[in-house]
Amino acid sequence: MSDPCDSCSQSVEDALARDVRLQVDRSTVDNQRLCPTCFADWITRYKEEMSPKAADSGSTDSEIIVD
Ligand SMILES: [Zn+2]
């Protein structure tokens, strides 16, 4: 049994899927099942969006967890 990718809706095998959780202040704010392609895109987008803010504030409590 394989579930679809949350981003592109294509079926993705468990062996290839990446379950990504984004946590801010210890609470889960984003939880997605992604295929390898969408996972790479997601990480790239996350870094682009979060890096400048992290640099501005000096610190951040957000964290990516990849199962
Ligand atoms: Zn996908």
PDB file of C-alpha atoms and ligand atoms in Angstrom:
ATOM      1  CA  MET A   1       0.000   0.000   0.000  1.00  0.00           C
ATOM      2  CA  SER A   2       1.349   3.389  -0.937  1.00  0.00           C
ATOM      3  CA  ASP A   3      -0.080   6.813  -0.160  1.00  0.00           C
ATOM      4  CA  PRO A   4       0.133   9.819  -2.466  1.00  0.00           C
ATOM      5  CA  CYS A   5       2.605  12.649  -2.078  1.00  0.00           C
ATOM      6  CA  ASP A   6       0.990  15.615  -0.293  1.00  0.00           C
ATOM      7  CA  SER A   7       2.489  18.024  -2.772  1.00  0.00           C
ATOM      8  CA  CYS A   8       2.126  16.511  -6.248  1.00  0.00           C
ATOM      9  CA  SER A   9      -0.454  13.791  -5.410  1.00  0.00           C
ATOM     10  CA  GLN A  10       1.559  11.116  -7.148  1.00  0.00           C
ATOM     11  CA  SER A  11       1.693   7.712  -5.528  1.00  0.00           C
ATOM     12  CA  VAL A  12       4.940   7.240  -3.625  1.00  0.00           C
ATOM     13  CA  GLU A  13       6.234   4.040  -2.096  1.00  0.00           C
ATOM     14  CA  ASP A  14       6.950   3.941   1.616  1.00  0.00           C
ATOM     15  CA  ALA A  15      10.605   3.205   0.945  1.00  0.00           C
ATOM     16  CA  LEU A  16      10.937   6.455  -0.979  1.00  0.00           C
ATOM     17  CA  ALA A  17       8.559   8.694   0.947  1.00  0.00           C
ATOM     18  CA  ARG A  18       9.782  11.344   3.347  1.00  0.00           C
ATOM     19  CA  ASP A  19       7.582  12.323   6.270  1.00  0.00           C
ATOM     20  CA  VAL A  20       8.470  15.875   7.132  1.00  0.00           C
ATOM     21  CA  ARG A  21       7.404  17.671  10.267  1.00  0.00           C
ATOM     22  CA  LEU A  22       8.116  21.317  10.837  1.00  0.00           C
ATOM     23  CA  GLN A  23       8.017  22.282  14.490  1.00  0.00           C
ATOM     24  CA  VAL A  24       7.903  25.758  15.953  1.00  0.00           C
ATOM     25  CA  ASP A  25       8.044  26.162  19.708  1.00  0.00           C
ATOM     26  CA  ARG A  26       7.662  22.401  20.122  1.00  0.00           C
ATOM     27  CA  SER A  27       4.305  22.226  18.335  1.00  0.00           C
ATOM     28  CA  THR A  28       3.879  20.720  14.902  1.00  0.00           C
ATOM     29  CA  VAL A  29       2.888  23.347  12.353  1.00  0.00           C
ATOM     30  CA  ASP A  30       3.441  21.349   9.184  1.00  0.00           C
ATOM     31  CA  ASN A  31       3.326  17.625   8.522  1.00  0.00           C
ATOM     32  CA  GLN A  32       3.706  16.314   5.015  1.00  0.00           C
ATOM     33  CA  ARG A  33       4.379  13.084   3.197  1.00  0.00           C
ATOM     34  CA  LEU A  34       6.570  13.886   0.224  1.00  0.00           C
ATOM     35  CA  CYS A  35       8.162  12.081  -2.691  1.00  0.00           C
ATOM     36  CA  PRO A  36      11.930  12.607  -3.115  1.00  0.00           C
ATOM     37  CA  THR A  37      11.445  15.350  -5.724  1.00  0.00           C
ATOM     38  CA  CYS A  38       8.983  17.344  -3.632  1.00  0.00           C
ATOM     39  CA  PHE A  39      11.090  16.779  -0.532  1.00  0.00           C
ATOM     40  CA  ALA A  40      14.072  18.394  -2.230  1.00  0.00           C
ATOM     41  CA  ASP A  41      11.897  21.302  -3.329  1.00  0.00           C
ATOM     42  CA  TRP A  42      10.441  21.661   0.164  1.00  0.00           C
ATOM     43  CA  ILE A  43      13.858  21.782   1.820  1.00  0.00           C
ATOM     44  CA  THR A  44      15.078  24.348  -0.696  1.00  0.00           C
ATOM     45  CA  ARG A  45      12.013  26.501  -0.152  1.00  0.00           C
ATOM     46  CA  TYR A  46      12.268  26.198   3.615  1.00  0.00           C
ATOM     47  CA  LYS A  47      15.883  27.313   3.647  1.00  0.00           C
ATOM     48  CA  GLU A  48      15.141  30.254   1.361  1.00  0.00           C
ATOM     49  CA  GLU A  49      12.249  31.407   3.528  1.00  0.00           C
ATOM     50  CA  MET A  50      13.718  30.751   6.955  1.00  0.00           C
ATOM     51  CA  SER A  51      17.395  31.635   6.610  1.00  0.00           C
ATOM     52  CA  PRO A  52      16.975  35.433   6.325  1.00  0.00           C
ATOM     53  CA  LYS A  53      14.590  35.497   9.304  1.00  0.00           C
ATOM     54  CA  ALA A  54      16.908  33.371  11.395  1.00  0.00           C
ATOM     55  CA  ALA A  55      19.744  35.730  10.584  1.00  0.00           C
ATOM     56  CA  ASP A  56      17.640  38.739  11.569  1.00  0.00           C
ATOM     57  CA  SER A  57      16.449  37.429  14.913  1.00  0.00           C
ATOM     58  CA  GLY A  58      19.690  35.728  15.803  1.00  0.00           C
ATOM     59  CA  SER A  59      17.940  32.545  16.809  1.00  0.00           C
ATOM     60  CA  THR A  60      14.915  30.446  15.976  1.00  0.00           C
ATOM     61  CA  ASP A  61      13.085  27.636  17.689  1.00  0.00           C
ATOM     62  CA  SER A  62      11.830  26.100  14.483  1.00  0.00           C
ATOM     63  CA  GLU A  63      13.141  22.721  13.493  1.00  0.00           C
ATOM     64  CA  ILE A  64      12.701  20.214  10.719  1.00  0.00           C
ATOM     65  CA  ILE A  65      12.201  16.578  11.608  1.00  0.00           C
ATOM     66  CA  VAL A  66      12.515  14.010   8.865  1.00  0.00           C
ATOM     67  CA  ASP A  67      11.462  10.489   9.637  1.00  0.00           C
TER      68      ASP A  67
HETATM   69 ZN    ZN B   1       5.636  14.826  -4.832  1.00  0.00          ZN
END
